[in-house]
C-alpha cells in the first residue's frame, strides 16, 4: 500500500476525498436513501410490490439500504449477481435475462445449494424444454416468467401472439411452473414529456395485464404480473392488475434519466472524483485523470435534447459548474470544456484540483469500478467503502 | 462453484469453450504472438526500441509473451499497472499520463519499494515543482518526459512553444531529471490510407525529434526520444533520431484498427464468446447473452467508413459470418442482425449456440473482463486462464 491508496480497513476512520486515489467512484448516501424512498412510496401507494433491479448497484450494502430487514424480492441481470445476493441472504430472486440451457443448470444448482427461490425468464418452447430437463436433473420444479414485448424493445412475445399460450402449455408439460408474465418498457428511455411517459406506463400495464388474462383464460394461474422501467415506474398512475414493479437505475439516477425528466441533477447519487492533471488554456481545455475507463464509454445523452458529453462536471463538493462537461475522453484522460455555444467561462482549476463528474448512465459508470466511496452531501468525509461485484 | 463455472484450477485440463460461463473473453495465443512479432521486427528493423503499452492487455502473462526474458521496457496508463508490473519484475516503466502531486508521491514510493525505474510525464512548471518536491521527500531523483503535442490531439506542448525550454529548465532547478520527450500521434486513428498514415508517422517523428534538438541546443541531454501510436508505429518508414516507439493495441488489434487499415480481420486476437438466448425471426434478430457490459459501450467504428455496430459476429470457431454484426446492445443482451443493405441471410443459431464477437476497441472490451480464456485458432480447447488487473 502507499501514501495515497485507500486502506480498506480505514473506511470511515477520518479518511476524506483528498485521501482517495483518483479516479474514484463516489456514492452519496443521503441521495441514495432519498431516491430509494421516493419510488418505494410511489409503488406501494399504487398497491404493488417493488422488486428492485440490482444490476445497477451490484452491492449488498446498497441492497440492505433498500431492504433493511427483508430478504428481497430482487431482480438480477447475471447469475453472478444471483449467487452473490443469494449467498448474502436474499431468497426471492428473479433472473431477468432469457435463459440458456447452461444458465438453467447453474441457476437451479444455486437454488438447491442456498434454498433461494430463483425465477427464470423465457419466451420459447425450446427454453421451456431445457429448463424442464434441468429441473428433473436437479430434482427441483423450476419456476419461470414468460417474457413479454410491450413496445418492440428487445425480446419477448406480444400479448396476442398465439405462442404465448403455446409456451405456457409447453412449460406445464415440461414440469416448469409458470411464475407469471414479465415486461420491460425499455422504449420509455427515449421519451421526455410527462404525457408520453404516463402513456408508456399505461401501455406497459395494459399489455402485461392482457397477457396474464389470456393465460388465465386458458387455465394457467399466472400469479405474478411484473413490469417496469425506471421511467414508467415513476410515471405510472394506475397499477390495477399489476402485482410487482421492477426498476434499478432509480437508486442512483443519471443524466439520461434527467434528460427523460425522471429526476433533477441534484438527485444523482454517484459521480467520479477526478484530479486535474493538465490544461490547454488556448483551447479552453482542462485535463483530468478520468477518461472512459472511469466514466465508461456510454454516451446516452448524445441522442437527447441536451448532449452532456461524457458527463457533467461539478466542483469537489458536488456543486455543478454551469455548462462545463467532459467534452472528450480517452482511456485515462478526460477533457473538460464548456458546452458548444456557452457564454460562461471555465473555472480556475490548477493542477491537483478535484472535480466530481456525473454519469450519462449510472449502470455503465459504476461497472467500471470495484467499490463505492460513500459520502454525504458536500462533506469531504468518506463514510464507508462498499464493494461491488462484476463478471458473470 | 457450479457445473458451468470455470474452475481456475482446471485451466488447460481438458476444459473447452463449451465449459465456459458466457459471456467470456477469449484470447487467441497464436494471433497474439504473430502480432507481437510483426511490430517487434518492424521497429527493430528501423533501429529503435519498442516500449509496449500494457494498458490494453493489463496482464503479466501477455507481457511475458512480449518479453520472454527482459524486464521491459514497458509503458503503463495507471499507477495500479505500474505497481502490478513492477511487483512482477518489470524494472523500466514509463507512466504515460500527466502526473498530479499525489501520483508523484505514489510513483516514487513504488520506485523506492521495488527499485523499479518509473519515469513520469509532465508539460507544466507546476508539475515539475511538484515532482521535484516529492523527489526530495522520497530521497530519489525523479525522472520525467516532457509531453509533446504533435497533432492537436490532447495534452502536451508544441515543439516550438517557448514553454518547452521553460519546463526543462524548471525541471533542472527542481531536481528532476529530463528523461526525454514523448509524443503520441493520436489523430492517426482517424486516417485510413497508406499515404496519410505514412505522413502522420513522419510528422510525429519530425516534430518529436525537433523538440529534442531544441532542448539539446539549450544544454539539456534529452536522451530518450519516444513516440508512437499503433497506426503510426506500423506505417513508420524512417525513425531517424527516434530512440523508442510505443504502441499497445497492436498485440490484440480491433475493428477500429482494421478500419484504419493496420490489420486484417484475421489478426484480431480477442473476442467475446456469447450464447444465443433468444430470437425475433420477424425482425431478423438473434439475441445473445453479451451486451455492452461484456462488449463495452465503445462504438469506435461508428465514425469510420464501415460501422461495425457493437462488433462483428463469428461462429464458435472464430470464422466471420458475412455481414452479421451486433446491431444493438443493452446491459446483458446483444442483438445480432445483418448490416443495413445486406443481401445475405442470417445463420441458423438455435438457443444455446455459441458465437464469438470481435471488438470495436480491444482496450475497452478487455477492460470489461477479469481474465482471458486462452485459445488457439479454431480449437475449442482452453489452453490457460490469464488474469488481468483493473482499477487505479
XYZ file of C-alpha atoms in Angstrom:
784
model
C 0.000 0.000 0.000
C 1.149 3.574 -0.451
C 0.513 7.066 0.828
C -2.434 7.814 -1.441
C -4.043 4.360 -1.533
C -7.239 3.942 0.431
C -6.783 1.388 3.195
C -9.950 -0.754 3.215
C -9.566 -1.056 6.977
C -9.525 2.726 7.301
C -13.022 3.254 5.965
C -14.805 5.892 7.961
C -11.728 6.468 10.102
C -11.045 10.081 9.228
C -10.475 9.414 5.522
C -11.559 12.237 3.187
C -11.854 12.543 -0.590
C -8.371 14.101 -0.604
C -7.032 10.718 0.514
C -8.639 8.771 -2.335
C -6.733 7.517 -5.336
C -8.445 9.133 -8.334
C -10.432 8.401 -10.384
C -12.756 7.176 -7.607
C -16.460 6.291 -7.640
C -18.388 8.326 -5.041
C -21.857 7.421 -3.757
C -23.914 9.995 -1.859
C -25.719 8.046 0.861
C -28.316 10.765 1.513
C -29.351 10.969 -2.143
C -29.403 7.161 -2.383
C -31.808 6.904 0.542
C -33.999 9.702 -0.829
C -34.231 8.009 -4.241
C -34.998 4.616 -2.678
C -37.775 6.089 -0.506
C -39.326 8.047 -3.382
C -40.057 5.029 -5.596
C -40.915 2.724 -2.682
C -43.655 5.171 -1.588
C -44.954 5.649 -5.137
C -45.241 1.928 -5.893
C -46.728 0.936 -2.537
C -49.146 3.849 -2.881
C -50.414 2.233 -6.092
C -50.823 -1.108 -4.359
C -47.934 -3.036 -5.942
C -44.701 -4.581 -4.662
C -41.348 -3.136 -5.763
C -38.792 -5.731 -6.934
C -35.657 -3.570 -7.328
C -33.164 -4.467 -10.045
C -29.694 -4.902 -8.554
C -27.856 -4.695 -11.907
C -27.089 -1.006 -11.314
C -25.722 -1.135 -7.762
C -24.366 -4.732 -7.628
C -23.708 -4.131 -3.938
C -25.017 -5.897 -0.840
C -24.587 -2.650 1.128
C -26.877 -0.803 -1.285
C -29.339 -3.726 -1.265
C -29.501 -3.516 2.530
C -30.461 0.157 2.280
C -33.397 -0.914 0.088
C -34.268 -3.865 2.349
C -33.185 -3.094 5.925
C -34.749 -6.369 7.027
C -36.427 -8.357 4.275
C -34.644 -10.891 2.008
C -35.932 -9.278 -1.215
C -37.668 -9.512 -3.604
C -34.930 -8.517 -6.041
C -34.173 -8.698 -9.767
C -30.727 -9.518 -11.187
C -29.150 -9.436 -14.652
C -26.463 -12.103 -14.212
C -26.159 -15.407 -12.367
C -23.055 -13.989 -10.648
C -25.403 -11.398 -9.075
C -27.907 -14.141 -8.202
C -25.175 -16.153 -6.458
C -23.802 -13.108 -4.629
C -27.179 -11.955 -3.309
C -28.411 -15.484 -2.506
C -25.233 -16.170 -0.540
C -25.840 -12.864 1.287
C -29.289 -13.968 2.425
C -31.639 -12.797 -0.344
C -34.130 -15.577 -1.023
C -36.514 -14.208 -3.685
C -34.582 -13.554 -6.900
C -35.747 -13.076 -10.489
C -33.023 -13.594 -13.098
C -34.478 -11.325 -15.785
C -32.457 -12.424 -18.822
C -33.707 -15.157 -21.163
C -32.085 -18.419 -20.139
C -29.705 -20.698 -21.990
C -29.556 -24.429 -21.140
C -26.306 -23.887 -19.197
C -27.810 -20.980 -17.232
C -30.765 -23.167 -16.256
C -28.430 -25.783 -14.764
C -26.386 -23.171 -12.919
C -29.418 -21.294 -11.586
C -31.070 -24.469 -10.293
C -27.815 -25.508 -8.637
C -27.928 -22.179 -6.823
C -31.482 -22.853 -5.623
C -30.501 -26.309 -4.411
C -27.374 -25.010 -2.692
C -28.877 -21.971 -0.949
C -32.608 -22.643 -0.879
C -33.181 -19.343 -2.708
C -36.235 -19.154 -4.937
C -34.634 -18.242 -8.281
C -37.158 -17.474 -11.023
C -36.169 -17.587 -14.679
C -37.265 -15.872 -17.891
C -38.088 -17.421 -21.261
C -40.137 -16.879 -24.399
C -39.669 -20.085 -26.435
C -40.750 -23.723 -26.155
C -37.075 -24.706 -26.537
C -36.226 -22.834 -23.338
C -39.219 -24.409 -21.575
C -37.934 -27.869 -22.521
C -34.352 -27.067 -21.468
C -35.474 -25.668 -18.120
C -37.779 -28.633 -17.501
C -34.968 -31.058 -18.258
C -32.565 -29.204 -15.944
C -35.229 -29.248 -13.228
C -35.660 -33.011 -13.472
C -31.896 -33.496 -13.216
C -31.711 -31.152 -10.201
C -34.786 -32.629 -8.540
C -36.393 -29.183 -8.364
C -39.540 -27.800 -10.007
C -38.276 -24.705 -11.851
C -40.310 -21.506 -11.911
C -40.206 -19.084 -14.838
C -41.835 -15.988 -16.259
C -42.858 -15.653 -19.874
C -41.149 -12.555 -21.266
C -43.446 -10.065 -22.993
C -42.679 -7.487 -25.657
C -44.881 -4.457 -24.966
C -43.075 -1.803 -27.058
C -40.910 -3.522 -29.717
C -37.894 -3.011 -27.457
C -35.982 -6.299 -27.398
C -37.061 -9.883 -26.636
C -40.373 -11.316 -25.525
C -43.747 -12.271 -27.019
C -46.570 -9.905 -27.925
C -49.573 -10.434 -25.642
C -51.734 -11.543 -28.581
C -49.104 -13.867 -30.077
C -50.523 -17.421 -30.063
C -47.047 -18.560 -28.978
C -47.806 -17.096 -25.543
C -50.240 -19.891 -24.708
C -48.122 -22.472 -26.570
C -45.128 -21.635 -24.354
C -47.263 -21.761 -21.182
C -48.659 -25.150 -22.208
C -45.171 -26.429 -23.014
C -43.913 -25.240 -19.604
C -46.690 -27.213 -17.926
C -45.848 -30.301 -19.997
C -42.130 -29.903 -19.216
C -42.744 -29.581 -15.470
C -41.947 -25.865 -15.267
C -44.115 -23.700 -13.008
C -45.459 -20.511 -14.608
C -44.424 -17.719 -12.203
C -46.238 -15.152 -14.320
C -45.613 -12.652 -17.079
C -42.822 -10.069 -17.178
C -42.423 -6.949 -19.335
C -39.993 -4.031 -19.580
C -40.964 -0.809 -21.379
C -37.403 -0.094 -22.493
C -38.515 2.351 -25.169
C -39.587 4.751 -22.412
C -35.944 5.880 -22.166
C -36.463 7.679 -25.490
C -39.322 9.853 -24.168
C -39.137 13.206 -22.413
C -42.632 14.545 -21.690
C -44.917 13.733 -18.780
C -47.788 12.865 -21.122
C -45.700 10.422 -23.165
C -44.267 8.772 -20.042
C -47.663 8.372 -18.397
C -48.946 6.862 -21.665
C -45.948 4.487 -21.895
C -46.570 3.336 -18.327
C -50.260 2.713 -19.040
C -49.420 0.880 -22.292
C -46.979 -1.332 -20.383
C -49.658 -2.066 -17.760
C -52.482 -2.785 -20.224
C -50.373 -5.093 -22.398
C -48.936 -7.012 -19.461
C -52.284 -7.468 -17.705
C -53.833 -8.526 -21.040
C -51.266 -11.317 -21.403
C -51.995 -12.510 -17.864
C -55.733 -12.543 -18.599
C -55.201 -14.586 -21.784
C -53.134 -17.159 -19.894
C -55.651 -17.351 -17.034
C -58.478 -17.864 -19.538
C -56.539 -20.911 -20.721
C -56.294 -22.301 -17.205
C -52.844 -21.021 -16.236
C -52.694 -19.411 -12.785
C -50.143 -16.713 -13.727
C -49.791 -15.378 -10.145
C -47.238 -12.617 -10.818
C -47.791 -9.710 -13.201
C -44.407 -7.956 -13.330
C -43.460 -4.852 -15.298
C -41.199 -1.879 -15.068
C -38.517 0.503 -16.201
C -37.253 3.462 -14.199
C -39.215 5.995 -16.287
C -42.532 4.092 -16.365
C -42.220 3.101 -12.698
C -42.104 6.782 -11.701
C -44.816 7.951 -14.111
C -47.298 5.125 -13.546
C -50.618 6.446 -12.201
C -52.516 3.145 -12.122
C -51.208 -0.348 -11.431
C -54.529 -2.207 -11.490
C -53.870 -5.866 -12.251
C -50.114 -5.475 -11.676
C -48.527 -7.316 -8.735
C -44.953 -6.013 -8.933
C -42.806 -3.249 -10.439
C -39.119 -3.512 -11.362
C -36.576 -0.671 -11.629
C -32.842 -0.355 -10.977
C -31.213 2.909 -12.013
C -33.684 4.827 -9.816
C -31.423 4.262 -6.787
C -28.645 6.375 -8.319
C -30.269 8.156 -11.294
C -28.122 9.636 -14.097
C -28.009 12.232 -16.873
C -30.077 10.070 -19.228
C -32.871 9.848 -16.617
C -32.507 13.594 -16.062
C -32.940 14.105 -19.806
C -36.031 11.892 -19.785
C -37.411 14.029 -16.950
C -37.483 11.468 -14.134
C -35.081 13.280 -11.774
C -33.238 16.532 -11.106
C -29.453 16.889 -11.336
C -29.425 17.094 -7.542
C -30.857 13.563 -7.334
C -27.800 11.953 -8.988
C -26.208 9.843 -6.251
C -22.988 8.668 -7.928
C -20.122 10.564 -9.515
C -16.471 10.028 -10.360
C -13.963 12.067 -8.379
C -11.118 13.153 -10.682
C -7.901 15.159 -10.347
C -6.747 17.919 -12.701
C -3.513 16.845 -14.446
C -3.143 19.480 -17.167
C -4.676 22.300 -19.189
C -4.777 23.770 -22.684
C -5.890 27.363 -21.976
C -5.730 28.310 -25.665
C -8.401 25.669 -26.362
C -10.360 26.213 -23.140
C -9.471 22.676 -22.021
C -8.723 21.296 -18.565
C -7.396 17.714 -18.488
C -8.354 15.314 -15.688
C -7.311 11.751 -14.817
C -10.780 10.292 -15.515
C -11.229 9.000 -19.059
C -13.635 6.431 -20.433
C -12.085 3.726 -18.246
C -13.542 5.539 -15.205
C -16.600 7.194 -16.805
C -17.498 4.397 -19.263
C -17.927 4.855 -22.999
C -21.658 5.456 -22.512
C -22.911 8.497 -24.452
C -26.594 8.001 -23.731
C -27.343 11.728 -23.736
C -25.979 12.124 -27.291
C -29.444 11.287 -28.634
C -31.250 13.574 -26.152
C -32.079 17.270 -26.420
C -29.051 18.163 -24.287
C -25.868 16.231 -25.077
C -23.889 16.030 -21.833
C -20.699 14.713 -23.461
C -19.059 12.146 -21.162
C -20.605 13.783 -18.102
C -21.499 16.991 -16.242
C -18.695 18.497 -14.169
C -19.126 19.590 -10.537
C -16.713 21.061 -8.016
C -15.153 18.790 -5.390
C -18.234 19.255 -3.168
C -20.632 18.236 -5.916
C -21.964 21.635 -6.994
C -22.475 21.775 -10.768
C -20.273 24.144 -12.812
C -22.621 25.802 -15.305
C -22.051 24.492 -18.837
C -18.869 22.523 -18.025
C -18.913 18.972 -19.403
C -16.406 16.252 -20.233
C -16.201 17.047 -23.941
C -13.798 14.242 -24.892
C -12.474 11.113 -23.217
C -9.603 8.761 -23.940
C -8.666 5.752 -21.819
C -7.318 7.631 -18.790
C -7.822 11.284 -19.801
C -10.930 13.414 -19.758
C -11.062 16.859 -21.353
C -13.249 19.388 -19.509
C -14.658 22.181 -21.661
C -17.677 24.485 -21.962
C -20.609 23.097 -23.939
C -20.823 24.464 -27.501
C -22.316 27.971 -27.571
C -21.871 28.614 -23.857
C -21.135 32.191 -22.778
C -19.778 31.090 -19.387
C -16.082 30.965 -18.534
C -14.165 27.887 -17.379
C -13.500 27.646 -13.631
C -9.922 28.138 -12.431
C -8.677 24.623 -11.617
C -4.916 24.330 -11.014
C -3.035 21.017 -11.273
C -4.112 18.768 -8.400
C -7.641 20.266 -8.085
C -10.521 17.793 -7.661
C -13.839 17.655 -9.550
C -16.846 15.323 -9.490
C -18.265 14.065 -12.802
C -21.913 12.997 -13.077
C -22.724 9.881 -15.203
C -24.558 9.620 -18.505
C -25.573 6.137 -17.407
C -25.188 5.020 -13.789
C -25.101 1.274 -14.615
C -22.199 1.789 -17.030
C -20.144 4.196 -14.884
C -20.475 2.092 -11.734
C -19.457 -1.049 -13.653
C -16.019 0.470 -14.258
C -15.250 0.442 -10.518
C -14.771 -2.194 -7.805
C -16.134 -0.201 -4.860
C -18.057 2.896 -3.811
C -16.512 5.521 -1.577
C -19.567 6.633 0.382
C -20.021 10.345 1.035
C -22.889 12.553 2.171
C -23.693 15.931 0.627
C -20.763 18.301 0.312
C -18.778 16.824 3.202
C -15.341 15.515 2.176
C -15.564 12.675 4.713
C -15.556 9.103 3.388
C -18.193 7.328 5.490
C -17.560 3.813 4.206
C -16.183 1.738 1.385
C -18.778 -0.534 -0.221
C -17.556 -3.271 -2.591
C -19.443 -4.176 -5.759
C -19.313 -7.322 -7.839
C -18.802 -7.879 -11.543
C -18.468 -10.665 -14.037
C -20.914 -13.389 -14.931
C -18.652 -23.258 -7.660
C -21.211 -24.759 -10.013
C -21.485 -27.001 -13.034
C -20.849 -24.339 -15.646
C -18.377 -22.156 -13.761
C -14.775 -22.341 -14.905
C -12.616 -23.757 -12.135
C -9.431 -21.643 -12.128
C -7.535 -24.772 -11.121
C -8.869 -26.575 -14.171
C -7.205 -24.306 -16.697
C -5.784 -26.300 -19.545
C -7.071 -29.537 -18.029
C -9.429 -30.593 -20.785
C -11.656 -27.512 -20.471
C -13.250 -26.349 -23.734
C -15.228 -23.246 -24.692
C -18.413 -25.236 -24.047
C -17.430 -25.291 -20.365
C -17.051 -21.523 -20.079
C -19.601 -19.285 -18.437
C -20.637 -16.813 -21.133
C -20.019 -14.039 -21.927
C -16.300 -14.908 -21.787
C -13.243 -13.054 -23.095
C -11.205 -15.253 -25.456
C -7.583 -14.580 -26.444
C -6.039 -16.377 -29.422
C -2.442 -17.117 -28.412
C -1.245 -17.713 -31.985
C -2.597 -14.401 -33.240
C -1.186 -12.622 -30.177
C 2.302 -13.980 -30.861
C 2.045 -13.121 -34.572
C 1.015 -9.533 -33.799
C 3.774 -9.126 -31.207
C 6.419 -10.413 -33.631
C 5.203 -8.227 -36.503
C 5.724 -4.894 -34.738
C 8.884 -6.013 -32.903
C 10.507 -6.832 -36.265
C 9.331 -3.593 -37.889
C 10.590 -1.339 -35.093
C 13.928 -3.102 -34.612
C 14.379 -3.037 -38.394
C 14.159 0.739 -38.222
C 16.738 0.853 -35.443
C 14.504 1.794 -32.500
C 13.451 0.104 -29.278
C 9.814 -0.916 -28.768
C 8.313 0.087 -25.401
C 4.931 -1.712 -25.493
C 1.972 -0.091 -23.775
C 0.406 -2.513 -21.307
C -2.863 -0.547 -20.948
C -4.563 -2.848 -23.467
C -3.561 -6.263 -22.096
C -3.048 -5.444 -18.375
C -1.754 -8.987 -17.977
C 1.605 -10.292 -16.793
C 1.077 -13.396 -18.945
C 0.716 -11.269 -22.079
C 3.696 -9.120 -21.018
C 5.815 -12.254 -20.721
C 4.928 -13.175 -24.317
C 6.312 -9.780 -25.377
C 9.366 -10.079 -23.102
C 10.239 -13.764 -22.608
C 13.291 -12.728 -20.608
C 13.770 -8.988 -20.306
C 12.205 -6.795 -17.577
C 10.762 -4.285 -20.057
C 10.819 -1.527 -21.176
C 7.063 -1.007 -20.850
C 4.537 1.817 -20.830
C 1.547 1.962 -18.467
C -1.544 4.163 -18.159
C -2.214 3.826 -14.416
C -0.110 3.537 -11.268
C -2.017 0.326 -10.476
C -0.459 -1.104 -13.667
C 2.952 0.279 -12.675
C 2.687 -1.416 -9.260
C 1.484 -4.697 -10.745
C 4.230 -4.926 -13.360
C 6.969 -3.662 -11.017
C 5.988 -6.239 -8.412
C 6.118 -8.853 -11.207
C 9.732 -7.976 -12.023
C 9.462 -5.255 -14.687
C 12.037 -2.575 -13.871
C 11.775 0.001 -16.705
C 8.334 1.605 -16.640
C 7.032 4.822 -18.192
C 3.798 6.102 -16.647
C 2.499 7.962 -19.700
C -0.226 10.107 -18.115
C 0.490 13.637 -16.889
C 1.153 13.498 -13.156
C -0.708 15.014 -10.251
C 1.131 15.787 -6.991
C -0.406 12.685 -5.359
C 0.624 10.475 -8.297
C 4.206 11.737 -7.984
C 4.340 10.649 -4.333
C 2.818 7.251 -5.084
C 5.044 6.600 -8.110
C 8.209 7.482 -6.214
C 7.140 5.250 -3.334
C 6.899 2.437 -5.869
C 10.449 3.132 -7.099
C 11.744 3.172 -3.535
C 9.871 -0.010 -2.630
C 10.751 -2.088 -5.705
C 13.798 -0.411 -7.197
C 11.903 -0.036 -10.484
C 12.849 2.936 -12.670
C 9.471 4.683 -13.020
C 9.522 7.619 -15.435
C 6.821 10.283 -15.317
C 5.195 12.644 -17.810
C 4.556 16.370 -17.473
C 4.117 19.532 -19.507
C 3.928 22.352 -16.918
C 6.302 24.030 -14.483
C 3.786 23.311 -11.711
C 4.178 19.566 -12.306
C 7.972 19.950 -12.406
C 7.884 21.646 -8.990
C 5.510 19.030 -7.518
C 7.631 16.150 -8.812
C 10.837 17.754 -7.562
C 9.313 18.280 -4.106
C 8.082 14.675 -3.970
C 11.568 13.508 -5.014
C 13.227 15.413 -2.194
C 10.781 13.923 0.335
C 11.379 10.421 -1.056
C 15.149 10.873 -1.298
C 15.034 9.945 -5.010
C 15.915 11.959 -8.115
C 12.744 11.696 -10.234
C 12.944 11.237 -13.992
C 10.298 12.606 -16.349
C 9.484 13.141 -20.005
C 8.121 16.398 -21.354
C 4.872 15.600 -23.157
C 4.628 16.908 -26.723
C 1.580 17.747 -28.800
C 2.354 16.790 -32.401
C -1.155 16.731 -33.889
C -3.512 18.751 -31.671
C -4.727 15.516 -30.101
C -4.780 16.063 -26.337
C -2.149 17.318 -23.879
C 1.465 18.296 -24.379
C 3.491 21.242 -25.660
C 4.147 22.138 -29.288
C 7.825 21.668 -30.178
C 8.219 25.383 -30.887
C 6.385 26.528 -27.750
C 8.834 28.534 -25.595
C 7.313 26.732 -22.596
C 9.193 23.606 -23.717
C 12.548 25.030 -22.650
C 10.990 26.774 -19.638
C 9.692 23.432 -18.351
C 13.049 21.716 -18.959
C 14.855 24.495 -17.090
C 12.339 24.308 -14.233
C 12.834 20.527 -14.038
C 16.581 21.069 -13.689
C 16.046 23.689 -10.983
C 13.588 21.423 -9.164
C 15.960 18.448 -9.220
C 14.024 16.430 -11.806
C 15.996 14.540 -14.437
C 14.854 15.075 -18.041
C 14.307 11.550 -19.409
C 13.457 12.942 -22.826
C 10.480 13.952 -24.941
C 7.346 11.873 -25.531
C 4.640 12.226 -28.177
C 1.559 10.268 -29.287
C 0.011 10.822 -32.737
C -3.499 10.054 -31.531
C -5.114 11.690 -34.545
C -3.753 8.863 -36.713
C -6.742 6.764 -35.600
C -8.899 8.968 -37.837
C -6.916 8.123 -41.004
C -7.418 5.239 -43.416
C -4.976 5.473 -46.326
C -1.387 4.307 -46.501
C -0.238 7.738 -47.702
C -1.919 9.581 -44.841
C -0.593 7.117 -42.236
C 2.965 7.269 -43.537
C 2.705 11.077 -43.470
C 1.313 11.050 -39.901
C 4.196 8.830 -38.776
C 6.752 11.121 -40.401
C 5.065 14.211 -38.903
C 5.186 12.580 -35.465
C 8.888 11.788 -35.956
C 9.900 15.209 -37.260
C 8.054 17.132 -34.541
C 9.374 14.922 -31.740
C 12.986 14.992 -32.954
C 12.714 18.767 -33.422
C 11.729 19.199 -29.763
C 14.691 17.061 -28.667
C 17.047 19.161 -30.841
C 15.714 22.394 -29.317
C 16.263 21.082 -25.769
C 19.750 19.797 -26.586
C 20.657 23.194 -28.093
C 19.758 24.642 -24.681
C 22.084 22.244 -22.897
C 19.555 19.548 -21.909
C 20.720 15.992 -22.662
C 17.280 14.629 -23.621
C 18.449 11.018 -24.004
C 15.111 9.434 -24.949
C 13.051 10.430 -27.991
C 9.801 8.480 -27.582
C 6.803 8.451 -29.899
C 4.066 6.159 -31.062
C 0.543 5.062 -31.712
C -0.462 1.706 -33.169
C -1.165 3.158 -36.634
C 1.985 5.318 -36.895
C 4.166 2.588 -35.372
C 3.167 0.207 -38.201
C 3.378 2.783 -41.007
C 6.635 4.460 -39.968
C 9.304 4.126 -42.677
C 12.041 6.153 -41.004
C 12.825 6.508 -37.286
C 15.971 8.630 -37.599
C 16.530 10.496 -34.345
C 13.929 8.379 -32.523
C 15.096 6.069 -29.730
C 11.832 4.278 -28.843
C 8.347 3.544 -30.164
C 5.239 2.974 -28.037
C 2.089 1.025 -29.002
C -0.410 -1.139 -27.132
C -3.468 -2.244 -29.067
C -1.196 -3.871 -31.692
C -0.973 -7.005 -29.535
C -4.701 -7.704 -29.967
C -5.841 -5.343 -32.749
C -9.543 -4.494 -33.198
C -12.175 -3.324 -35.677
C -11.090 0.306 -35.378
C -7.524 -0.640 -36.356
C -8.972 -2.771 -39.147
C -10.909 0.272 -40.356
C -7.749 2.380 -40.228
C -6.016 -0.279 -42.337
C -3.411 -1.523 -39.860
C -4.593 -5.150 -39.694
C -6.860 -7.756 -41.266
C -9.927 -9.216 -39.506
C -7.931 -12.435 -39.104
C -5.363 -10.589 -36.955
C -7.884 -9.787 -34.203
C -6.718 -11.796 -31.192
C -9.549 -11.212 -28.697
C -13.272 -11.814 -28.895
C -16.209 -12.350 -26.572
C -17.770 -15.802 -26.585
C -21.556 -15.466 -26.250
C -24.536 -17.847 -26.085
C -27.780 -17.497 -28.050
C -30.679 -16.895 -25.640
C -33.478 -15.882 -27.993
C -34.603 -14.772 -31.446
C -37.028 -12.458 -33.221
C -37.227 -14.067 -36.676
C -39.761 -11.486 -37.895
C -37.132 -8.779 -37.301
C -34.133 -10.873 -38.362
C -32.766 -10.706 -34.805
C -30.881 -13.281 -32.761
C -30.382 -12.408 -29.071
C -27.189 -13.337 -27.220
C -26.074 -13.012 -23.599
C -23.345 -10.455 -24.403
C -24.446 -6.847 -24.109
C -22.413 -3.702 -23.518
C -21.272 -5.000 -20.129
C -19.254 -7.668 -21.962
C -18.539 -5.818 -25.244
C -18.114 -2.309 -23.791
C -20.016 0.764 -24.935
C -17.244 1.579 -27.413
C -18.594 2.440 -30.880
C -15.297 3.487 -32.415
C -16.244 2.264 -35.884
C -19.356 4.498 -35.959
C -17.207 7.305 -37.382
C -15.436 5.046 -39.900
C -16.450 4.078 -43.448
C -17.841 0.763 -42.201
C -19.861 0.945 -38.970
C -19.456 -2.430 -37.249
C -22.168 -1.796 -34.642
C -21.084 -3.297 -31.306
C -18.930 -5.875 -33.066
C -18.516 -8.352 -35.909
C -20.030 -11.798 -35.314
C -18.139 -15.063 -35.935
C -19.097 -18.693 -35.440
C -17.905 -20.530 -32.342
C -14.600 -21.326 -34.082
C -13.939 -17.695 -34.964
C -14.917 -17.674 -38.646
C -16.675 -14.437 -39.595
C -20.356 -14.597 -40.614
C -20.656 -12.292 -43.631
C -22.499 -9.068 -42.755
C -23.614 -10.201 -39.268
C -22.935 -7.589 -36.573
C -24.167 -6.794 -33.078
C -26.659 -4.144 -34.157
C -27.827 -3.167 -30.663
C -26.643 -3.792 -27.116
C -28.236 -3.385 -23.713
C -26.567 -4.268 -20.421
C -26.634 -8.055 -20.782
C -28.264 -8.512 -24.213
C -26.795 -8.191 -27.672
C -28.932 -8.232 -30.800
C -27.315 -9.915 -33.813
C -28.572 -8.748 -37.201
C -27.431 -8.245 -40.790
C -25.818 -4.900 -41.546
C -28.153 -2.421 -43.311
C -28.497 -3.209 -47.023
C -27.028 -6.706 -46.774
C -28.379 -9.356 -49.165
C -27.089 -12.219 -47.005
C -29.290 -14.339 -44.751
C -28.832 -14.793 -41.008
C -27.172 -18.034 -39.902
C -29.345 -20.645 -38.148
C -28.409 -20.358 -34.464
C -30.720 -22.234 -32.064
C -30.932 -21.418 -28.339
C -27.654 -22.413 -26.681
C -25.487 -21.893 -29.804
C -22.169 -20.092 -29.298
C -20.721 -17.173 -31.285
C -17.545 -15.071 -30.997
C -17.832 -11.268 -31.225
C -14.878 -9.157 -32.395
C -14.226 -5.822 -30.592
C -14.583 -2.275 -31.861
C -11.853 -1.360 -29.397
C -9.700 -4.022 -27.741
C -8.732 -1.857 -24.733
C -12.391 -1.228 -23.915
C -13.675 -4.784 -24.452
C -10.869 -6.398 -22.451
C -11.425 -3.933 -19.575
C -14.897 -5.396 -19.024
C -13.403 -8.780 -18.041
C -11.217 -10.114 -15.219
C -9.390 -12.808 -17.187
C -8.625 -14.171 -20.634
C -9.566 -17.706 -21.627
C -6.679 -18.562 -23.937
C -7.458 -20.453 -27.148
C -5.593 -21.144 -30.369
C -7.176 -20.943 -33.828
C -10.451 -22.819 -34.184
C -9.742 -25.375 -31.475
C -12.311 -25.350 -28.645
C -9.617 -26.182 -26.074
C -8.953 -23.635 -23.316
C -5.158 -23.590 -23.001
C -4.939 -21.354 -19.955
C -6.685 -18.707 -17.897
C -4.746 -15.432 -17.693
C -5.885 -12.852 -15.106
C -5.905 -9.126 -15.860
C -5.866 -6.184 -13.482
C -8.048 -3.103 -13.277
C -8.564 -0.066 -11.171
C -6.203 2.745 -10.421
